[in-house]
Short mmCIF file of C-alpha atoms in Angstrom, two decimals:
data_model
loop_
_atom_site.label_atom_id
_atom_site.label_comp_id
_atom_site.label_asym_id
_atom_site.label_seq_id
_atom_site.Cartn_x
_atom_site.Cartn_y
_atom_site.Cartn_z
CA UNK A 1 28.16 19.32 18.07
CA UNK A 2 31.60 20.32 16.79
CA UNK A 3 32.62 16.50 16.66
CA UNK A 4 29.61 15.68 14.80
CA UNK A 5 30.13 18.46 12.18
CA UNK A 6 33.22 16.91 11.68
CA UNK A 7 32.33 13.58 11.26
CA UNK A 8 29.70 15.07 8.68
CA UNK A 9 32.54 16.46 6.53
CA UNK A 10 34.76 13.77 6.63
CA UNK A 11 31.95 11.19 5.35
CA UNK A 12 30.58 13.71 2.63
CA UNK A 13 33.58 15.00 1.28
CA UNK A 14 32.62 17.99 -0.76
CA UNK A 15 34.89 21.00 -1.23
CA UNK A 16 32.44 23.20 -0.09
CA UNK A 17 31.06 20.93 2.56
CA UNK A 18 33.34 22.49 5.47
CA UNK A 19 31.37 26.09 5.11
CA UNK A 20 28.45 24.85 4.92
CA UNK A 21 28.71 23.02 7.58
CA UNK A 22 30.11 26.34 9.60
CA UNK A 23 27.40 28.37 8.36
CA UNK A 24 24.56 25.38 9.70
CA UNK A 25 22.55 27.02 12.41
CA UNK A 26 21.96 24.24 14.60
CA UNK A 27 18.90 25.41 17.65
CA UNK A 28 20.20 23.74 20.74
CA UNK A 29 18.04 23.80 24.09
CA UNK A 30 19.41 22.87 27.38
CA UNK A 31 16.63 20.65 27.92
CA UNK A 32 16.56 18.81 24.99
CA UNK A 33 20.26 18.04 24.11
CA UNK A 34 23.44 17.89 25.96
CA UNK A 35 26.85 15.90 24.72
CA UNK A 36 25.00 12.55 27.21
CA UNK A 37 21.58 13.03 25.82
CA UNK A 38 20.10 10.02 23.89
CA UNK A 39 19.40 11.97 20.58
CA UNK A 40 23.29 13.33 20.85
CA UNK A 41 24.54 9.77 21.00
CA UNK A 42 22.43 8.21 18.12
CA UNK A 43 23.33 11.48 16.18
CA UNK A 44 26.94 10.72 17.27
CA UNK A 45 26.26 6.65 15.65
CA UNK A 46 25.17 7.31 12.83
CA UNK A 47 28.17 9.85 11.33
CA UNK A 48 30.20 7.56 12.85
CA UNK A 49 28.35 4.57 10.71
CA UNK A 50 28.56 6.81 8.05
CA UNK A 51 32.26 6.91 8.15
CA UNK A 52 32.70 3.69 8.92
CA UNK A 53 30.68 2.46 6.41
CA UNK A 54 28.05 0.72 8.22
CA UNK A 55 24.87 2.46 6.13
CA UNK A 56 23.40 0.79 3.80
CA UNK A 57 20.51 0.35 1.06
CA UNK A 58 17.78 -1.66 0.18
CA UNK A 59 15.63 -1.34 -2.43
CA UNK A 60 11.94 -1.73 -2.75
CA UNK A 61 10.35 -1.68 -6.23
CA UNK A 62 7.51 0.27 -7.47
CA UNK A 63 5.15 -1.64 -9.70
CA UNK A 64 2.52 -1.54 -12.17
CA UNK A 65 -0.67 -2.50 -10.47
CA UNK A 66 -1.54 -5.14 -13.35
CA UNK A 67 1.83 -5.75 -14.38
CA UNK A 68 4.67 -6.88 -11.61
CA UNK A 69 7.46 -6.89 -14.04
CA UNK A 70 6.75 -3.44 -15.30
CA UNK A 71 8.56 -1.29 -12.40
CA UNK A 72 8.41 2.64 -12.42
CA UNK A 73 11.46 3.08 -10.15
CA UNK A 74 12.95 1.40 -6.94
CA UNK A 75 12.95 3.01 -3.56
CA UNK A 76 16.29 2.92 -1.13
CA UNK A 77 15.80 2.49 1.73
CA UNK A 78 18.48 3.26 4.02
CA UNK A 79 19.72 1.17 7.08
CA UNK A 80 22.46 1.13 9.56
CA UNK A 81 24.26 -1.43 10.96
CA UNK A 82 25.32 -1.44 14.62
CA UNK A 83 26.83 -4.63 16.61
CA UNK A 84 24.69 -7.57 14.89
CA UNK A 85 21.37 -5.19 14.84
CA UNK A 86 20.45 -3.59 11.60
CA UNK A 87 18.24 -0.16 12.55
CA UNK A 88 15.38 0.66 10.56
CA UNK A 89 15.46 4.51 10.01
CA UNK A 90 12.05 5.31 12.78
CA UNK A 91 14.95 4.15 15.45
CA UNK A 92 17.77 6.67 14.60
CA UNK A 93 15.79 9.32 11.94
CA UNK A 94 14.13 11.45 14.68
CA UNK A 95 16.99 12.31 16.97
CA UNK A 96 18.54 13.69 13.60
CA UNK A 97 15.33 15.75 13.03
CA UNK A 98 14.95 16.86 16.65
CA UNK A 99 18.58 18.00 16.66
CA UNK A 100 17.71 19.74 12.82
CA UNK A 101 21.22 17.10 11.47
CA UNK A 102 18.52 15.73 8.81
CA UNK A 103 20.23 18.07 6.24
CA UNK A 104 23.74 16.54 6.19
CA UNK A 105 22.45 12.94 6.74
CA UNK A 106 20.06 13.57 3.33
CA UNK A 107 22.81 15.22 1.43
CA UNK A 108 24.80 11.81 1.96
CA UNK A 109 21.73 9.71 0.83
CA UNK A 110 21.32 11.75 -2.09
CA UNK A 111 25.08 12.11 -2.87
CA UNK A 112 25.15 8.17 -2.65
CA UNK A 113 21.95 7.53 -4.76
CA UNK A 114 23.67 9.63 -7.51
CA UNK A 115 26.62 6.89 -7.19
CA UNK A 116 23.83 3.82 -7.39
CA UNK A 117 22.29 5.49 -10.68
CA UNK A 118 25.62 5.98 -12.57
CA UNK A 119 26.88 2.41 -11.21
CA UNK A 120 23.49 1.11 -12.79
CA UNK A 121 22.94 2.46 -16.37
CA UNK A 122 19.35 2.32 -16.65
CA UNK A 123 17.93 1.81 -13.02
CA UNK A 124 15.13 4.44 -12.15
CA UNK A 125 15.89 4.97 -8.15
CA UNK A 126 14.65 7.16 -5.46
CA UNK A 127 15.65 8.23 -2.26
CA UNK A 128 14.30 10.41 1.11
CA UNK A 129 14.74 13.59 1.68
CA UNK A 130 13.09 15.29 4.78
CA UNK A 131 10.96 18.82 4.72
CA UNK A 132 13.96 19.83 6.91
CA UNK A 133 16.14 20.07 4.01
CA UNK A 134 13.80 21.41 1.19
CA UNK A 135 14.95 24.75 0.44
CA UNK A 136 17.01 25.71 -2.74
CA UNK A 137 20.03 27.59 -1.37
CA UNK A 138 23.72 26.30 -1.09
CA UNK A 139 23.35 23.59 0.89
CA UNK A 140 22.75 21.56 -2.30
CA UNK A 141 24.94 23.63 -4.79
CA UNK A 142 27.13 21.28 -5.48
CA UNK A 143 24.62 18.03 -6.10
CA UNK A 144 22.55 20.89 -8.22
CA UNK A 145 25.53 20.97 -10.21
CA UNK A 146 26.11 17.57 -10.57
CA UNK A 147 22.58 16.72 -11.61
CA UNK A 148 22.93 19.36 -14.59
CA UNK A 149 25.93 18.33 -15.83
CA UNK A 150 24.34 14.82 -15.85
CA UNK A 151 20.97 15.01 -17.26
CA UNK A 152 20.73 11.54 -17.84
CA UNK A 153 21.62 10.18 -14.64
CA UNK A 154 19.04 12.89 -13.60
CA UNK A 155 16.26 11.90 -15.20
CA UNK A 156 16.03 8.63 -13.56
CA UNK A 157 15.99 10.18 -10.31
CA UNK A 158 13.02 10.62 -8.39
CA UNK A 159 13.26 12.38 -4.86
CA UNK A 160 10.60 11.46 -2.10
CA UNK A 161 9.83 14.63 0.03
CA UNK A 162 8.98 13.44 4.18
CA UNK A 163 7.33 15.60 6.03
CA UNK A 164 8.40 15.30 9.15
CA UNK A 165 8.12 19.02 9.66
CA UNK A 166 6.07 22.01 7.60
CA UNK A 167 7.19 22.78 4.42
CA UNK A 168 7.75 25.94 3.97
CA UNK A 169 5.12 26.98 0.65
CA UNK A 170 8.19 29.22 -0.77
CA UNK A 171 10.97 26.99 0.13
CA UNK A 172 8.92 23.94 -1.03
CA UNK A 173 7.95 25.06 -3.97
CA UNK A 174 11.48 26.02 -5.04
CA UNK A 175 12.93 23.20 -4.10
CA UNK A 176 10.67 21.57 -5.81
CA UNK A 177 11.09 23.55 -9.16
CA UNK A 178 14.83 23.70 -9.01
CA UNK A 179 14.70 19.64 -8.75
CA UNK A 180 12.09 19.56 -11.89
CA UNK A 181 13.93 21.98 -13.88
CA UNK A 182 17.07 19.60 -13.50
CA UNK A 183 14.60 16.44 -14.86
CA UNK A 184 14.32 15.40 -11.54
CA UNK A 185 10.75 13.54 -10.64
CA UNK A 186 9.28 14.79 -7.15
CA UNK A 187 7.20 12.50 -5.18
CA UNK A 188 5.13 13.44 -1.80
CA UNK A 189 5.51 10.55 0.40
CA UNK A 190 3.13 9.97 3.47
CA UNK A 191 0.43 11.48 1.76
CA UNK A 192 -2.29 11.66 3.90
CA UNK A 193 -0.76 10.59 7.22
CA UNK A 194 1.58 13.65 7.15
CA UNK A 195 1.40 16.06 3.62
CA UNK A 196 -2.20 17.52 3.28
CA UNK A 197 -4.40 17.82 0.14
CA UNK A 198 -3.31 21.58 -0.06
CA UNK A 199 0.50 20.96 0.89
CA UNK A 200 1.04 18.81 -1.39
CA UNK A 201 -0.62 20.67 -4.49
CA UNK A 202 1.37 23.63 -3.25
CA UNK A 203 4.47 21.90 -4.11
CA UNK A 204 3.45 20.63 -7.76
CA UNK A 205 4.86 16.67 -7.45
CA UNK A 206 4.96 14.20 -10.58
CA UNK A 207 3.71 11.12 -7.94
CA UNK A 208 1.89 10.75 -4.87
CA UNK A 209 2.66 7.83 -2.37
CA UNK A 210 -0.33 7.19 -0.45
CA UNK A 211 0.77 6.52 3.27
CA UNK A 212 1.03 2.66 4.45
CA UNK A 213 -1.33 3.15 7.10
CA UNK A 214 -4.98 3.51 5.12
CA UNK A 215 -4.47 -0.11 3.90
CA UNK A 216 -3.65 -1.63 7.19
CA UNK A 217 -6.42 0.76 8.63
CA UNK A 218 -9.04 -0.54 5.71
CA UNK A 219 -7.63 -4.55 6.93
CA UNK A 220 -8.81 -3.84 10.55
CA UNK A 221 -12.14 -2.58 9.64
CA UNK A 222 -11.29 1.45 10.62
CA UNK A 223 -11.41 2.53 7.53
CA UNK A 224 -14.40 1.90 4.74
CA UNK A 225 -13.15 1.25 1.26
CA UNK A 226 -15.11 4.36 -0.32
CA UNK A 227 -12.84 6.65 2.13
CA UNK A 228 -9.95 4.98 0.89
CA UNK A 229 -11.32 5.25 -2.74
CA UNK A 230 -11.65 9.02 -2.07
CA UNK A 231 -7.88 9.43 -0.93
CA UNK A 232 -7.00 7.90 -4.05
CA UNK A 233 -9.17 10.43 -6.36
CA UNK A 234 -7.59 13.41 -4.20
CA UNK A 235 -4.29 12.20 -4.80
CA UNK A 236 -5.09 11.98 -8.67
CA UNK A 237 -6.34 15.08 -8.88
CA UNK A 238 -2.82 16.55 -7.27
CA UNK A 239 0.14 14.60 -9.32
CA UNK A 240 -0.44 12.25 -12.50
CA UNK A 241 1.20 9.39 -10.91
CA UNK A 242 0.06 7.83 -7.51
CA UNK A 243 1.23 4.82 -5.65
CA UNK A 244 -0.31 2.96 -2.76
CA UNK A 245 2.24 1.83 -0.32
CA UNK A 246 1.76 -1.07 2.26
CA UNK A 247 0.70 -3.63 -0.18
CA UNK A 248 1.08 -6.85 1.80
CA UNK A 249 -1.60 -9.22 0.31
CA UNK A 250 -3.55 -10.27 -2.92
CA UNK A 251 -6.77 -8.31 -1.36
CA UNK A 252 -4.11 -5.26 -1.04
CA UNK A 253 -3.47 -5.42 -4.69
CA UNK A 254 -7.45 -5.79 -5.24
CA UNK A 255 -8.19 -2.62 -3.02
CA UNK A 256 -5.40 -0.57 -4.65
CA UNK A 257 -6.65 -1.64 -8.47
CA UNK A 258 -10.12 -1.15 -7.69
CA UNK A 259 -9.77 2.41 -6.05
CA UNK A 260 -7.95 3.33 -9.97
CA UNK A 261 -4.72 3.41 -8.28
CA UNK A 262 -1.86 2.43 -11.24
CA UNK A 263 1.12 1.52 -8.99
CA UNK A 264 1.65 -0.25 -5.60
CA UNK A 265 4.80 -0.83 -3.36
CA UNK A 266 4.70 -3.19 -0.59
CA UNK A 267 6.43 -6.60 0.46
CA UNK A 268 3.92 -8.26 -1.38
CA UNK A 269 5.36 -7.36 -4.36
CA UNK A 270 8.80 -7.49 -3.86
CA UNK A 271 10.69 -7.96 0.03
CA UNK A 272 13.60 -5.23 0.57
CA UNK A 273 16.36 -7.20 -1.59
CA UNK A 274 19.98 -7.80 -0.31
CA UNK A 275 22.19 -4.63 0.69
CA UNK A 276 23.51 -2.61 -2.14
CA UNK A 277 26.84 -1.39 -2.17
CA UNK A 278 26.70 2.32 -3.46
CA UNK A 279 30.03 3.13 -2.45
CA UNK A 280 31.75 4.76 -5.64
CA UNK A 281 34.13 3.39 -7.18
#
């Protein structure tokens, strides 16, 4: 684990990074993860593709429902190169979270999104963070104080909370505070397939993205378009901006402006464009 705290600090590159790092309680279990255990060597890849340089972004546009040129922020979505594959984040983004190294892999993203928004003056982007690493302490000290020395850049931020894991109702709703108070936007993403009604009120977000799944599940027939209707009225009633995901077709689009849903996000709007370089300068 030493090697890949290492690797961590090297690629992030913070002052205070090294401490942090020290201080990281990381739960090991003799069953689950030894230096020749799968998790360990995809944990292993990706600081090293983080130091190599071998992460990048795409990004995926939010829309108006109505209005395809009117855009409400861009997603990144992060990918990593290794050989000639590029690895979507479901093949290397659990082995961080069973081996708890989410927090140092979404202090990079978030570190490198603040490098996209002051490279592009203007561009509203958002990035991942997992319920792993939503808790205001110093683990984000020194992006906090980046953020409120830069209120513009700041503002055109909008942070996607996963839940791959329970958020804590204190932690969450600090986190998600401290992030507001610094004109941050917070969005719950999943909602539905992981965040519940109550979780996600708990933590007070500005959008709600409806998880991918309840279109595809309303294509096949396994889910009626009142339930899906309903979903969408929950999720208004929680955060004043929602936003189906999974749009892939014109009846998508139909479902999503029907149900009173104002924004979508799906390749039928826009494909992932080319990679991004978000390497500062």
């Amino acid at each position: 684990m030493r090697a890949i705290e290492s690797m961590a600090m090297e690629v992030l590159n913070h002052d205070e990074l090294a401490a942090i790092l020290g201080d990281l309680a990381i739960e090991t279990h003799s069953n689950a993860m030894t230096t020749q255990s799968p998790d360990w060597q995809i944990a292993k890849d990706v600081f090293v593709s983080l130091a190599e340089n071998r992460l990048f972004f795409r990004h995926e546009m939010i829309c108006a429902v109505d209005a395809p040129t009117d855009i409400l922020y861009s997603e990144m979505l992060v990918r990593m190169k290794v050989d000639d594959q590029v690895l979507l984040p479901g093949r290397f983004i659990p082995a961080l979270e069973r081996l708890s190294l989410m927090r140092p892999f979404d202090r990079f993203v978030l570190g490198r999104t603040l490098d996209a928004l002051r490279a592009i003056p203007g561009k509203h982007l958002g990035c991942n963070v997992s319920a792993q690493s939503v808790r205001d302490d110093h683990w984000w000290k020194s992006l906090f104080l980046e953020l409120a020395a830069e209120p513009e850049v700041a503002s055109r931020l909008v942070v996607e909370i996963t839940e791959s894991a329970p958020v804590s109702p204190v932690d969450g709703r600090a986190f998600v505070q401290r992030l507001r108070r610094l004109g941050v936007r917070v969005a719950i993403d999943d909602f539905g397939a992981g965040f519940s009604a109550d979780a996600a009120r708990m933590c007070e977000p500005d959008i709600i993205k409806i998880d991918r799944s309840f279109l595809r599940h309303v294509r096949l027939g396994t889910l009626c378009i009142p339930e899906f209707d309903r979903l969408v009225r929950v999720a208004q009633d929680i955060a004043p901006i929602v936003v189906v995901e999974g749009v892939e077709t014109p009846d998508d689009v139909r479902i999503a402006r029907d149900a009173g849903a104002p924004w979508i996000q799906g390749y039928y709007i826009n494909a992932p464009d080319a990679p991004a370089s978000i390497e500062a300068d």
